[in-house]
Each structure stands twice: as structure tokens, then as C-alpha cells.
N, CA, C and O atoms as a Tinker XYZ file with bonds, in Angstrom:
   492  protein
     1  N    -41.461000    4.785000  -51.524000    73     2
     2  CA   -41.159000    3.602000  -51.379000    64     1     3
     3  C    -39.782000    2.936000  -51.484000    63     2     4     5
     4  O    -38.718000    3.526000  -51.674000    81     3
     5  N    -39.908000    2.014000  -51.378000    73     3     6
     6  CA   -38.221000    1.669000  -50.739000    64     5     7
     7  C    -38.449000    0.267000  -52.221000    63     6     8     9
     8  O    -39.286000   -0.582000  -52.528000    81     7
     9  N    -37.277000    0.714000  -52.676000    73     7    10
    10  CA   -36.499000   -0.442000  -53.664000    64     9    11
    11  C    -35.687000   -2.215000  -52.690000    63    10    12    13
    12  O    -34.716000   -2.176000  -51.935000    81    11
    13  N    -36.283000   -3.187000  -52.974000    73    11    14
    14  CA   -35.510000   -4.308000  -52.468000    64    13    15
    15  C    -35.113000   -5.342000  -53.585000    63    14    16    17
    16  O    -35.883000   -5.671000  -54.488000    81    15
    17  N    -34.176000   -5.692000  -53.473000    73    15    18
    18  CA   -33.719000   -6.746000  -53.732000    64    17    19
    19  C    -32.926000   -8.539000  -53.064000    63    18    20    21
    20  O    -32.085000   -9.007000  -52.297000    81    19
    21  N    -33.721000   -8.816000  -53.818000    73    19    22
    22  CA   -33.055000  -10.595000  -52.775000    64    21    23
    23  C    -32.041000  -11.796000  -53.766000    63    22    24    25
    24  O    -32.052000  -12.139000  -54.948000    81    23
    25  N    -31.416000  -12.079000  -52.847000    73    23    26
    26  CA   -30.494000  -12.895000  -53.111000    64    25    27
    27  C    -30.003000  -14.200000  -52.409000    63    26    28    29
    28  O    -30.126000  -13.784000  -51.257000    81    27
    29  N    -29.604000  -15.290000  -52.281000    73    27    30
    30  CA   -29.155000  -16.230000  -52.160000    64    29    31
    31  C    -29.487000  -17.196000  -52.090000    63    30    32    33
    32  O    -29.124000  -18.020000  -51.251000    81    31
    33  N    -30.409000  -17.377000  -53.113000    73    31    34
    34  CA   -31.842000  -18.849000  -53.080000    64    33    35
    35  C    -30.565000  -20.000000  -53.835000    63    34    36    37
    36  O    -29.344000  -19.847000  -53.877000    81    35
    37  N    -31.209000  -20.864000  -54.239000    73    35    38
    38  CA   -30.454000  -21.747000  -54.959000    64    37    39
    39  C    -31.522000  -23.507000  -54.438000    63    38    40    41
    40  O    -32.659000  -23.715000  -54.015000    81    39
    41  N    -30.349000  -24.367000  -54.790000    73    39    42
    42  CA   -31.179000  -25.668000  -54.968000    64    41    43
    43  C    -30.011000  -26.609000  -53.817000    63    42    44    45
    44  O    -28.794000  -26.737000  -53.946000    81    43
    45  N    -30.651000  -26.996000  -53.039000    73    43    46
    46  CA   -30.014000  -27.727000  -51.737000    64    45    47
    47  C    -30.527000  -28.868000  -51.502000    63    46    48    49
    48  O    -31.539000  -28.995000  -52.191000    81    47
    49  N    -30.297000  -29.897000  -50.772000    73    47    50
    50  CA   -30.710000  -30.978000  -49.979000    64    49    51
    51  C    -31.469000  -30.656000  -48.626000    63    50    52    53
    52  O    -31.488000  -29.626000  -47.952000    81    51
    53  N    -32.211000  -32.124000  -48.423000    73    51    54
    54  CA   -33.488000  -31.883000  -47.687000    64    53    55
    55  C    -31.917000  -31.298000  -46.327000    63    54    56    57
    56  O    -30.776000  -31.591000  -46.684000    81    55
    57  N    -32.060000  -30.698000  -45.227000    73    55    58
    58  CA   -30.966000  -30.739000  -43.767000    64    57    59
    59  C    -30.293000  -29.527000  -44.090000    63    58    60    61
    60  O    -29.756000  -28.715000  -43.336000    81    59
    61  N    -30.408000  -29.531000  -45.359000    73    59    62
    62  CA   -28.310000  -27.901000  -45.338000    64    61    63
    63  C    -29.606000  -27.128000  -45.316000    63    62    64    65
    64  O    -30.823000  -27.311000  -45.267000    81    63
    65  N    -28.661000  -26.121000  -45.382000    73    63    66
    66  CA   -29.106000  -24.795000  -45.156000    64    65    67
    67  C    -28.514000  -23.203000  -46.084000    63    66    68    69
    68  O    -27.562000  -23.123000  -46.860000    81    67
    69  N    -29.415000  -22.162000  -45.673000    73    67    70
    70  CA   -28.941000  -21.501000  -46.907000    64    69    71
    71  C    -29.288000  -19.984000  -45.756000    63    70    72    73
    72  O    -29.865000  -19.944000  -44.670000    81    71
    73  N    -28.672000  -18.935000  -46.549000    73    71    74
    74  CA   -29.511000  -17.292000  -46.101000    64    73    75
    75  C    -28.903000  -16.651000  -46.924000    63    74    76    77
    76  O    -27.746000  -16.500000  -47.317000    81    75
    77  N    -30.707000  -16.003000  -47.281000    73    75    78
    78  CA   -31.259000  -15.137000  -48.201000    64    77    79
    79  C    -30.694000  -13.836000  -47.576000    63    78    80    81
    80  O    -30.248000  -13.758000  -46.431000    81    79
    81  N    -30.766000  -12.890000  -48.418000    73    79    82
    82  CA   -30.573000  -11.709000  -47.803000    64    81    83
    83  C    -31.043000  -10.119000  -49.298000    63    82    84    85
    84  O    -30.890000  -10.211000  -50.516000    81    83
    85  N    -31.576000   -8.932000  -48.520000    73    83    86
    86  CA   -32.667000   -8.326000  -48.817000    64    85    87
    87  C    -31.645000   -6.673000  -48.899000    63    86    88    89
    88  O    -31.461000   -6.006000  -47.880000    81    87
    89  N    -31.343000   -6.445000  -49.652000    73    87    90
    90  CA   -30.872000   -5.109000  -50.156000    64    89    91
    91  C    -31.523000   -4.289000  -50.296000    63    90    92    93
    92  O    -32.007000   -4.212000  -51.425000    81    91
    93  N    -31.886000   -3.316000  -49.382000    73    91    94
    94  CA   -33.241000   -2.285000  -50.349000    64    93    95
    95  C    -31.944000   -0.663000  -50.762000    63    94    96    97
    96  O    -30.766000   -0.766000  -50.419000    81    95
    97  N    -32.249000    0.120000  -51.196000    73    95    98
    98  CA   -32.534000    1.089000  -51.185000    64    97    99
    99  C    -32.878000    2.780000  -50.914000    63    98   100   101
   100  O    -34.109000    2.811000  -50.883000    81    99
   101  N    -32.549000    3.683000  -50.781000    73    99   102
   102  CA   -32.741000    4.498000  -49.803000    64   101   103
   103  C    -31.775000    4.177000  -48.269000    63   102   104   105
   104  O    -31.176000    3.335000  -47.600000    81   103
   105  N    -32.269000    5.809000  -48.406000    73   103   106
   106  CA   -32.173000    6.143000  -46.725000    64   105   107
   107  C    -32.667000    6.200000  -45.320000    63   106   108   109
   108  O    -32.149000    6.756000  -44.351000    81   107
   109  N    -33.982000    5.383000  -45.417000    73   107   110
   110  CA   -35.075000    5.433000  -44.585000    64   109   111
   111  C    -34.704000    3.954000  -44.370000    63   110   112   113
   112  O    -35.333000    3.563000  -43.386000    81   111
   113  N    -34.107000    3.183000  -44.772000    73   111   114
   114  CA   -34.240000    1.747000  -44.055000    64   113   115
   115  C    -34.861000    1.670000  -43.150000    63   114   116   117
   116  O    -35.984000    1.196000  -43.323000    81   115
   117  N    -34.523000    2.025000  -41.944000    73   115   118
   118  CA   -34.785000    1.298000  -40.507000    64   117   119
   119  C    -35.702000    1.934000  -40.060000    63   118   120   121
   120  O    -36.051000    2.002000  -38.882000    81   119
   121  N    -36.326000    2.637000  -41.312000    73   119   122
   122  CA   -38.078000    3.114000  -40.814000    64   121   123
   123  C    -39.183000    1.757000  -40.944000    63   122   124   125
   124  O    -40.240000    1.565000  -40.342000    81   123
   125  N    -38.618000    1.080000  -41.777000    73   123   126
   126  CA   -39.863000   -0.005000  -42.060000    64   125   127
   127  C    -39.698000   -1.536000  -41.344000    63   126   128   129
   128  O    -38.640000   -2.146000  -41.187000    81   127
   129  N    -41.152000   -2.001000  -40.933000    73   127   130
   130  CA   -40.666000   -3.397000  -40.848000    64   129   131
   131  C    -41.019000   -4.204000  -42.229000    63   130   132   133
   132  O    -41.758000   -3.931000  -43.175000    81   131
   133  N    -39.999000   -5.536000  -41.872000    73   131   134
   134  CA   -39.354000   -5.989000  -42.814000    64   133   135
   135  C    -40.059000   -7.617000  -42.549000    63   134   136   137
   136  O    -40.090000   -8.213000  -41.473000    81   135
   137  N    -40.593000   -8.095000  -43.878000    73   135   138
   138  CA   -40.894000   -9.245000  -43.720000    64   137   139
   139  C    -39.865000  -10.284000  -44.837000    63   138   140   141
   140  O    -38.881000   -9.893000  -45.465000    81   139
   141  N    -40.306000  -11.331000  -44.833000    73   139   142
   142  CA   -39.844000  -12.104000  -45.928000    64   141   143
   143  C    -40.762000  -13.082000  -45.398000    63   142   144   145
   144  O    -40.875000  -13.537000  -44.260000    81   143
   145  N    -41.887000  -13.486000  -47.299000    73   143   146
   146  CA   -42.314000  -14.299000  -47.312000    64   145   147
   147  C    -42.185000  -15.370000  -48.294000    63   146   148   149
   148  O    -41.024000  -15.610000  -48.626000    81   147
   149  N    -43.227000  -16.166000  -48.913000    73   147   150
   150  CA   -42.938000  -17.289000  -50.020000    64   149   151
   151  C    -43.800000  -17.620000  -50.636000    63   150   152   153
   152  O    -44.927000  -17.288000  -50.267000    81   151
   153  N    -43.660000  -18.278000  -51.626000    73   151   154
   154  CA   -45.308000  -19.030000  -52.455000    64   153   155
   155  C    -44.607000  -19.640000  -53.247000    63   154   156   157
   156  O    -43.836000  -19.335000  -54.157000    81   155
   157  N    -45.134000  -20.966000  -52.578000    73   155   158
   158  CA   -44.753000  -22.493000  -53.313000    64   157   159
   159  C    -46.324000  -22.347000  -54.573000    63   158   160   161
   160  O    -47.391000  -21.748000  -54.436000    81   159
   161  N    -45.801000  -23.161000  -55.679000    73   159   162
   162  CA   -46.272000  -23.120000  -56.836000    64   161   163
   163  C    -47.979000  -23.987000  -56.725000    63   162   164   165
   164  O    -48.256000  -25.174000  -56.549000    81   163
   165  N    -48.643000  -23.060000  -56.874000    73   163   166
   166  CA   -50.219000  -23.801000  -56.708000    64   165   167
   167  C    -50.281000  -23.171000  -55.512000    63   166   168   169
   168  O    -50.262000  -24.228000  -54.882000    81   167
   169  N    -50.324000  -22.560000  -54.878000    73   167   170
   170  CA   -50.586000  -21.518000  -53.321000    64   169   171
   171  C    -50.289000  -20.424000  -53.339000    63   170   172   173
   172  O    -49.553000  -19.847000  -54.139000    81   171
   173  N    -50.875000  -20.001000  -52.391000    73   171   174
   174  CA   -50.760000  -18.867000  -52.044000    64   173   175
   175  C    -49.770000  -18.097000  -51.424000    63   174   176   177
   176  O    -48.929000  -18.852000  -50.936000    81   175
   177  N    -49.538000  -17.042000  -51.254000    73   175   178
   178  CA   -48.072000  -16.101000  -50.836000    64   177   179
   179  C    -48.628000  -15.916000  -48.879000    63   178   180   181
   180  O    -49.634000  -15.468000  -48.330000    81   179
   181  N    -47.558000  -16.431000  -48.473000    73   179   182
   182  CA   -47.468000  -16.433000  -47.125000    64   181   183
   183  C    -46.884000  -16.087000  -46.587000    63   182   184   185
   184  O    -45.854000  -16.069000  -47.260000    81   183
   185  N    -46.557000  -15.476000  -45.143000    73   183   186
   186  CA   -45.915000  -14.623000  -44.367000    64   185   187
   187  C    -44.612000  -16.263000  -43.377000    63   186   188   189
   188  O    -44.956000  -17.368000  -42.957000    81   187
   189  N    -43.276000  -15.613000  -43.394000    73   187   190
   190  CA   -42.434000  -16.501000  -43.554000    64   189   191
   191  C    -42.397000  -15.836000  -41.503000    63   190   192   193
   192  O    -43.009000  -16.115000  -40.472000    81   191
   193  N    -41.014000  -14.652000  -42.024000    73   191   194
   194  CA   -41.398000  -13.758000  -41.143000    64   193   195
   195  C    -41.062000  -12.732000  -41.026000    63   194   196   197
   196  O    -40.700000  -12.245000  -42.098000    81   195
   197  N    -40.965000  -11.889000  -39.935000    73   195   198
   198  CA   -41.135000  -10.219000  -39.697000    64   197   199
   199  C    -39.857000   -9.870000  -38.974000    63   198   200   201
   200  O    -39.027000  -10.711000  -38.628000    81   199
   201  N    -39.788000   -8.977000  -38.835000    73   199   202
   202  CA   -38.263000   -8.013000  -37.761000    64   201   203
   203  C    -38.677000   -7.061000  -37.683000    63   202   204   205
   204  O    -38.838000   -6.454000  -38.742000    81   203
   205  N    -39.128000   -6.317000  -36.249000    73   203   206
   206  CA   -39.469000   -4.860000  -36.489000    64   205   207
   207  C    -38.228000   -3.872000  -36.921000    63   206   208   209
   208  O    -37.213000   -4.364000  -37.415000    81   207
   209  N    -38.333000   -2.705000  -36.749000    73   207   210
   210  CA   -37.749000   -1.669000  -37.376000    64   209   211
   211  C    -36.087000   -1.899000  -36.796000    63   210   212   213
   212  O    -35.177000   -2.286000  -37.529000    81   211
   213  N    -35.958000   -1.628000  -35.585000    73   211   214
   214  CA   -34.278000   -1.480000  -35.145000    64   213   215
   215  C    -34.130000   -3.258000  -34.786000    63   214   216   217
   216  O    -33.180000   -3.600000  -34.081000    81   215
   217  N    -35.184000   -4.415000  -35.346000    73   215   218
   218  CA   -34.461000   -5.445000  -34.821000    64   217   219
   219  C    -35.116000   -6.498000  -33.588000    63   218   220   221
   220  O    -35.193000   -7.716000  -33.428000    81   219
   221  N    -35.551000   -5.209000  -32.797000    73   219   222
   222  CA   -35.522000   -5.782000  -31.429000    64   221   223
   223  C    -37.242000   -7.336000  -31.316000    63   222   224   225
   224  O    -37.506000   -8.280000  -30.571000    81   223
   225  N    -37.633000   -6.941000  -32.062000    73   223   226
   226  CA   -38.940000   -7.745000  -32.331000    64   225   227
   227  C    -39.129000   -8.448000  -33.385000    63   226   228   229
   228  O    -39.403000   -7.848000  -34.425000    81   227
   229  N    -39.040000   -9.736000  -33.385000    73   227   230
   230  CA   -39.593000  -10.792000  -34.676000    64   229   231
   231  C    -41.139000  -11.640000  -34.338000    63   230   232   233
   232  O    -41.905000  -11.744000  -33.380000    81   231
   233  N    -41.041000  -12.208000  -35.915000    73   231   234
   234  CA   -41.974000  -12.851000  -36.203000    64   233   235
   235  C    -41.811000  -13.869000  -36.748000    63   234   236   237
   236  O    -41.163000  -13.803000  -37.793000    81   235
   237  N    -42.352000  -15.354000  -36.265000    73   235   238
   238  CA   -42.249000  -16.699000  -37.290000    64   237   239
   239  C    -43.123000  -17.155000  -37.671000    63   238   240   241
   240  O    -43.298000  -17.638000  -36.552000    81   239
   241  N    -44.066000  -17.575000  -38.300000    73   239   242
   242  CA   -44.094000  -18.922000  -38.973000    64   241   243
   243  C    -44.039000  -20.170000  -38.599000    63   242   244   245
   244  O    -43.110000  -20.952000  -38.803000    81   243
   245  N    -45.511000  -20.468000  -37.783000    73   243   246
   246  CA   -45.133000  -21.972000  -37.127000    64   245   247
   247  C    -44.719000  -22.894000  -37.987000    63   246   248   249
   248  O    -44.368000  -23.891000  -37.357000    81   247
   249  N    -44.568000  -23.055000  -39.383000    73   247   250
   250  CA   -43.416000  -23.976000  -40.419000    64   249   251
   251  C    -42.687000  -23.765000  -40.186000    63   250   252   253
   252  O    -41.873000  -24.682000  -40.076000    81   251
   253  N    -42.253000  -22.405000  -39.886000    73   251   254
   254  CA   -40.617000  -22.269000  -39.773000    64   253   255
   255  C    -40.200000  -21.869000  -38.572000    63   254   256   257
   256  O    -39.220000  -21.135000  -38.701000    81   255
   257  N    -40.614000  -22.081000  -37.093000    73   255   258
   258  CA   -40.373000  -21.087000  -35.963000    64   257   259
   259  C    -38.797000  -22.240000  -35.923000    63   258   260   261
   260  O    -38.604000  -23.051000  -36.830000    81   259
   261  N    -37.748000  -22.076000  -34.631000    73   259   262
   262  CA   -36.972000  -23.551000  -34.629000    64   261   263
   263  C    -35.824000  -23.250000  -36.090000    63   262   264   265
   264  O    -34.695000  -23.718000  -35.942000    81   263
   265  N    -35.997000  -22.800000  -36.898000    73   263   266
   266  CA   -35.111000  -23.694000  -37.979000    64   265   267
   267  C    -34.803000  -22.219000  -39.097000    63   266   268   269
   268  O    -33.951000  -22.123000  -39.980000    81   267
   269  N    -35.773000  -21.261000  -38.683000    73   267   270
   270  CA   -35.296000  -20.005000  -39.507000    64   269   271
   271  C    -34.563000  -19.178000  -38.713000    63   270   272   273
   272  O    -33.861000  -19.602000  -37.795000    81   271
   273  N    -34.701000  -17.752000  -39.066000    73   271   274
   274  CA   -33.916000  -16.658000  -38.082000    64   273   275
   275  C    -33.858000  -15.514000  -39.038000    63   274   276   277
   276  O    -32.981000  -15.572000  -39.900000    81   275
   277  N    -34.476000  -14.717000  -39.023000    73   275   278
   278  CA   -35.195000  -13.199000  -39.417000    64   277   279
   279  C    -33.970000  -12.025000  -39.005000    63   278   280   281
   280  O    -34.419000  -11.520000  -37.976000    81   279
   281  N    -32.859000  -11.463000  -39.263000    73   279   282
   282  CA   -32.491000  -10.503000  -39.464000    64   281   283
   283  C    -32.058000   -9.027000  -39.850000    63   282   284   285
   284  O    -32.555000   -8.670000  -40.918000    81   283
   285  N    -31.273000   -8.113000  -39.251000    73   283   286
   286  CA   -31.396000   -7.310000  -40.382000    64   285   287
   287  C    -30.192000   -6.187000  -39.756000    63   286   288   289
   288  O    -29.899000   -5.941000  -38.586000    81   287
   289  N    -29.707000   -5.699000  -40.892000    73   287   290
   290  CA   -28.444000   -5.153000  -40.455000    64   289   291
   291  C    -28.678000   -3.457000  -40.867000    63   290   292   293
   292  O    -28.451000   -3.192000  -42.047000    81   291
   293  N    -29.091000   -2.365000  -40.014000    73   291   294
   294  CA   -29.920000   -0.493000  -40.679000    64   293   295
   295  C    -28.381000   -0.406000  -40.703000    63   294   296   297
   296  O    -28.442000   -0.342000  -39.475000    81   295
   297  N    -27.342000   -0.356000  -40.898000    73   295   298
   298  CA   -26.240000    0.417000  -41.806000    64   297   299
   299  C    -25.895000   -0.027000  -42.939000    63   298   300   301
   300  O    -25.064000    0.604000  -43.592000    81   299
   301  N    -26.482000   -1.270000  -43.456000    73   299   302
   302  CA   -26.288000   -2.286000  -44.483000    64   301   303
   303  C    -27.866000   -1.378000  -45.635000    63   302   304   305
   304  O    -28.098000   -0.663000  -46.610000    81   303
   305  N    -28.273000   -1.893000  -44.898000    73   303   306
   306  CA   -29.767000   -1.355000  -45.502000    64   305   307
   307  C    -30.275000   -2.870000  -45.766000    63   306   308   309
   308  O    -30.745000   -3.146000  -46.871000    81   307
   309  N    -30.159000   -4.080000  -44.515000    73   307   310
   310  CA   -29.913000   -5.430000  -45.305000    64   309   311
   311  C    -31.089000   -6.194000  -44.277000    63   310   312   313
   312  O    -31.327000   -5.865000  -43.115000    81   311
   313  N    -31.692000   -7.214000  -44.989000    73   311   314
   314  CA   -31.970000   -7.597000  -44.036000    64   313   315
   315  C    -32.083000   -9.345000  -44.443000    63   314   316   317
   316  O    -32.247000   -9.782000  -45.582000    81   315
   317  N    -31.965000  -10.056000  -43.351000    73   315   318
   318  CA   -31.548000  -11.784000  -43.932000    64   317   319
   319  C    -32.374000  -12.769000  -42.978000    63   318   320   321
   320  O    -32.715000  -12.699000  -41.797000    81   319
   321  N    -32.543000  -13.674000  -43.944000    73   319   322
   322  CA   -33.169000  -14.877000  -43.537000    64   321   323
   323  C    -32.634000  -15.758000  -43.546000    63   322   324   325
   324  O    -32.561000  -16.400000  -44.594000    81   323
   325  N    -31.964000  -16.230000  -42.293000    73   323   326
   326  CA   -30.687000  -17.796000  -41.924000    64   325   327
   327  C    -31.812000  -18.665000  -42.359000    63   326   328   329
   328  O    -32.982000  -18.615000  -41.977000    81   327
   329  N    -31.391000  -19.286000  -43.025000    73   327   330
   330  CA   -32.457000  -20.738000  -42.615000    64   329   331
   331  C    -32.218000  -22.312000  -42.973000    63   330   332   333
   332  O    -32.390000  -22.808000  -44.086000    81   331
   333  N    -31.743000  -23.063000  -41.676000    73   331   334
   334  CA   -31.436000  -24.299000  -41.228000    64   333   335
   335  C    -32.157000  -25.281000  -41.682000    63   334   336   337
   336  O    -32.951000  -25.197000  -42.619000    81   335
   337  N    -31.906000  -26.279000  -41.020000    73   335   338
   338  CA   -32.445000  -27.681000  -41.400000    64   337   339
   339  C    -33.754000  -27.397000  -42.809000    63   338   340   341
   340  O    -34.826000  -26.909000  -42.450000    81   339
   341  N    -33.692000  -27.502000  -43.284000    73   339   342
   342  CA   -34.439000  -27.157000  -44.738000    64   341   343
   343  C    -35.779000  -28.474000  -44.899000    63   342   344   345
   344  O    -35.952000  -29.510000  -44.258000    81   343
   345  N    -36.360000  -28.009000  -45.762000    73   343   346
   346  CA   -37.296000  -29.166000  -46.153000    64   345   347
   347  C    -37.831000  -28.866000  -47.435000    63   346   348   349
   348  O    -37.961000  -27.771000  -47.983000    81   347
   349  N    -38.203000  -30.336000  -47.942000    73   347   350
   350  CA   -38.545000  -29.995000  -49.142000    64   349   351
   351  C    -39.634000  -29.073000  -49.198000    63   350   352   353
   352  O    -39.678000  -28.225000  -50.090000    81   351
   353  N    -40.681000  -29.185000  -48.160000    73   351   354
   354  CA   -41.680000  -28.444000  -48.278000    64   353   355
   355  C    -41.526000  -26.924000  -47.958000    63   354   356   357
   356  O    -42.639000  -26.399000  -47.919000    81   355
   357  N    -40.635000  -26.152000  -47.745000    73   355   358
   358  CA   -39.589000  -24.761000  -47.975000    64   357   359
   359  C    -39.483000  -24.544000  -49.190000    63   358   360   361
   360  O    -39.095000  -23.381000  -49.306000    81   359
   361  N    -39.618000  -25.036000  -50.220000    73   359   362
   362  CA   -39.471000  -24.530000  -51.351000    64   361   363
   363  C    -40.432000  -24.063000  -51.975000    63   362   364   365
   364  O    -41.599000  -24.455000  -52.006000    81   363
   365  N    -39.739000  -22.854000  -52.696000    73   363   366
   366  CA   -41.044000  -22.185000  -52.961000    64   365   367
   367  C    -40.065000  -20.736000  -53.309000    63   366   368   369
   368  O    -38.897000  -20.638000  -52.930000    81   367
   369  N    -40.779000  -19.683000  -54.084000    73   367   370
   370  CA   -39.845000  -18.055000  -54.694000    64   369   371
   371  C    -39.935000  -17.706000  -52.870000    63   370   372   373
   372  O    -40.941000  -17.770000  -52.163000    81   371
   373  N    -39.045000  -17.470000  -52.612000    73   371   374
   374  CA   -39.020000  -16.252000  -51.545000    64   373   375
   375  C    -39.060000  -14.972000  -51.641000    63   374   376   377
   376  O    -38.200000  -14.460000  -52.358000    81   375
   377  N    -40.218000  -13.936000  -50.848000    73   375   378
   378  CA   -39.813000  -12.524000  -51.231000    64   377   379
   379  C    -39.887000  -11.669000  -50.154000    63   378   380   381
   380  O    -40.666000  -11.915000  -49.232000    81   379
   381  N    -38.985000  -10.430000  -50.147000    73   379   382
   382  CA   -38.836000  -10.095000  -49.010000    64   381   383
   383  C    -39.578000   -8.644000  -49.348000    63   382   384   385
   384  O    -39.669000   -8.102000  -50.449000    81   383
   385  N    -40.160000   -8.106000  -47.855000    73   383   386
   386  CA   -41.074000   -6.502000  -48.334000    64   385   387
   387  C    -40.954000   -5.222000  -47.259000    63   386   388   389
   388  O    -40.024000   -4.774000  -46.589000    81   387
   389  N    -41.898000   -4.980000  -47.376000    73   387   390
   390  CA   -41.835000   -3.973000  -46.743000    64   389   391
   391  C    -42.902000   -2.273000  -45.569000    63   390   392   393
   392  O    -43.527000   -1.304000  -46.000000    81   391
   393  N    -42.708000   -2.552000  -44.661000    73   391   394
   394  CA   -43.722000   -1.071000  -45.085000    64   393   395
   395  C    -43.514000   -0.880000  -43.795000    63   394   396   397
   396  O    -42.864000   -1.673000  -43.113000    81   395
   397  N    -44.220000    0.541000  -43.196000    73   395   398
   398  CA   -43.636000    1.741000  -41.699000    64   397   399
   399  C    -44.550000    0.942000  -41.237000    63   398   400   401
   400  O    -43.864000   -0.036000  -41.536000    81   399
   401  N    -45.793000    0.308000  -40.623000    73   399   402
   402  CA   -46.089000    0.461000  -39.395000    64   401   403
   403  C    -47.330000   -0.542000  -39.504000    63   402   404   405
   404  O    -47.730000   -0.764000  -40.647000    81   403
   405  N    -48.134000   -1.318000  -38.190000    73   403   406
   406  CA   -48.626000   -2.491000  -38.381000    64   405   407
   407  C    -48.030000   -3.385000  -37.372000    63   406   408   409
   408  O    -47.139000   -2.962000  -36.636000    81   407
   409  N    -48.456000   -4.574000  -37.293000    73   407   410
   410  CA   -48.330000   -5.504000  -36.571000    64   409   411
   411  C    -47.499000   -6.336000  -37.536000    63   410   412   413
   412  O    -47.547000   -6.419000  -38.763000    81   411
   413  N    -46.561000   -7.049000  -36.447000    73   411   414
   414  CA   -45.540000   -8.160000  -37.709000    64   413   415
   415  C    -45.683000   -9.181000  -37.965000    63   414   416   417
   416  O    -44.805000   -9.816000  -38.550000    81   415
   417  N    -47.361000   -9.936000  -37.460000    73   415   418
   418  CA   -47.200000  -11.005000  -37.498000    64   417   419
   419  C    -49.237000  -11.026000  -39.346000    63   418   420   421
   420  O    -50.037000  -11.872000  -39.744000    81   419
   421  N    -49.039000  -10.042000  -39.550000    73   419   422
   422  CA   -50.032000  -10.346000  -40.374000    64   421   423
   423  C    -48.840000   -9.498000  -41.988000    63   422   424   425
   424  O    -47.880000   -8.731000  -41.908000    81   423
   425  N    -49.541000  -10.131000  -43.267000    73   423   426
   426  CA   -48.827000   -9.354000  -44.267000    64   425   427
   427  C    -49.829000   -7.963000  -44.493000    63   426   428   429
   428  O    -49.562000   -7.213000  -45.432000    81   427
   429  N    -50.750000   -7.723000  -43.775000    73   427   430
   430  CA   -51.503000   -5.924000  -44.479000    64   429   431
   431  C    -50.425000   -4.771000  -44.461000    63   430   432   433
   432  O    -49.575000   -4.446000  -43.632000    81   431
   433  N    -50.768000   -4.308000  -45.625000    73   431   434
   434  CA   -50.217000   -3.154000  -45.153000    64   433   435
   435  C    -48.604000   -3.205000  -45.808000    63   434   436   437
   436  O    -48.116000   -2.247000  -46.407000    81   435
   437  N    -47.809000   -4.652000  -45.546000    73   435   438
   438  CA   -46.331000   -4.565000  -46.491000    64   437   439
   439  C    -46.649000   -3.997000  -48.766000    63   438   440   441
   440  O    -47.164000   -4.688000  -49.645000    81   439
   441  N    -46.285000   -3.120000  -48.825000    73   439   442
   442  CA   -46.622000   -2.395000  -49.531000    64   441   443
   443  C    -45.259000   -2.513000  -51.211000    63   442   444   445
   444  O    -45.551000   -2.363000  -52.398000    81   443
   445  N    -44.147000   -2.758000  -50.722000    73   443   446
   446  CA   -42.839000   -3.040000  -51.477000    64   445   447
   447  C    -42.438000   -3.905000  -51.071000    63   446   448   449
   448  O    -42.102000   -4.359000  -49.978000    81   447
   449  N    -42.476000   -4.179000  -52.118000    73   447   450
   450  CA   -41.216000   -6.737000  -52.641000    64   449   451
   451  C    -40.614000   -5.508000  -53.786000    63   450   452   453
   452  O    -40.827000   -4.498000  -54.458000    81   451
   453  N    -39.247000   -7.092000  -53.124000    73   451   454
   454  CA   -39.127000   -7.719000  -54.340000    64   453   455
   455  C    -39.596000   -8.621000  -55.178000    63   454   456   457
   456  O    -40.728000   -9.089000  -55.049000    81   455
   457  N    -38.493000   -9.081000  -56.458000    73   455   458
   458  CA   -38.880000   -9.983000  -56.989000    64   457   459
   459  C    -39.379000  -10.713000  -57.030000    63   458   460   461
   460  O    -40.323000  -10.964000  -57.780000    81   459
   461  N    -38.710000  -11.581000  -55.876000    73   459   462
   462  CA   -38.393000  -13.418000  -55.186000    64   461   463
   463  C    -36.835000  -13.293000  -55.895000    63   462   464   465
   464  O    -36.216000  -12.378000  -56.439000    81   463
   465  N    -36.475000  -15.136000  -55.491000    73   463   466
   466  CA   -35.651000  -15.781000  -55.038000    64   465   467
   467  C    -35.752000  -17.221000  -54.764000    63   466   468   469
   468  O    -36.307000  -17.700000  -53.775000    81   467
   469  N    -35.012000  -18.069000  -55.978000    73   467   470
   470  CA   -36.082000  -19.486000  -56.010000    64   469   471
   471  C    -35.340000  -20.097000  -54.908000    63   470   472   473
   472  O    -34.133000  -19.868000  -54.978000    81   471
   473  N    -35.849000  -21.082000  -53.524000    73   471   474
   474  CA   -35.148000  -21.246000  -52.786000    64   473   475
   475  C    -35.997000  -22.874000  -53.096000    63   474   476   477
   476  O    -37.206000  -23.007000  -52.912000    81   475
   477  N    -34.886000  -24.258000  -53.696000    73   475   478
   478  CA   -35.867000  -25.413000  -54.060000    64   477   479
   479  C    -34.563000  -26.534000  -53.570000    63   478   480   481
   480  O    -33.359000  -26.617000  -53.812000    81   479
   481  N    -35.799000  -27.496000  -52.555000    73   479   482
   482  CA   -34.924000  -28.413000  -51.502000    64   481   483
   483  C    -35.297000  -29.207000  -52.128000    63   482   484   485
   484  O    -36.520000  -29.282000  -52.249000    81   483
   485  N    -34.646000  -29.952000  -52.662000    73   483   486
   486  CA   -34.690000  -31.917000  -52.930000    64   485   487
   487  C    -34.323000  -32.793000  -51.793000    63   486   488   489
   488  O    -33.491000  -32.554000  -50.918000    81   487
   489  N    -35.298000  -34.174000  -51.980000    73   487   490
   490  CA   -35.389000  -34.246000  -50.174000    64   489   491
   491  C    -34.247000  -35.766000  -51.094000    63   490   492
   492  O    -33.696000  -36.626000  -50.407000    81   491
């Protein structure tokens, strides 16, 4: 399995931007589909965005489409989540995760998870 470490979270005002990073260990990063997920207090974890092995395909939750952009740099073993026009409802712990294969639009089979980074958006 791949080890994942997220960074870049923080406290921002509504309308601001943040970029999250997720650094992966190992030499097989490019063989993993990567995803960003989030979990708000009292709510279930939800899929935010996913990206295919080479970055040619992406998927976004409806709630973030047009505001968030997922990307990856396989040379740096890193996946990013650029978050623009942040809203208070984006407040959550954000996790990155990895899986070998499967559909982009589902949480199924994501077996490697980071510890999460807190994003708080004030109104």
C-alpha cells in the first residue's frame, strides 16, 4: 500500500482559495487512482474529486464542480486539490486516498488513506 500525507489546510474566509497537497510514498504512485474526500462533523465521508493514473480523467462531486480542481504530478508523487470560491459548507476534514483500479465516481476500493487536513471556512 501507499502511504499518504496531506497538507495545506487552514482557516479562511468565504470566497478565498486554498490548495491541498497529498504526498505519497513509494515508487508506484502512477499506478494509483487518487481521490480527495471530506468529512464534516456529524456527516458521512463524501467523495470530492478523483483523478486517473495519468491525470487524463477526473470526476467531481456536483457540490464542488467548477470551484475545485484536482491534479497530480507523478514525478513528485503528489496529488493536489485547488479549492476556489470556498464556502462555509466546504468546512470539513479533507482526506486523500488511493486505489489501484475501478470507477472514478465511487469511494469503493479506496484502501489507502491519509490522516486528513482540516479546512475551515468562515462566513
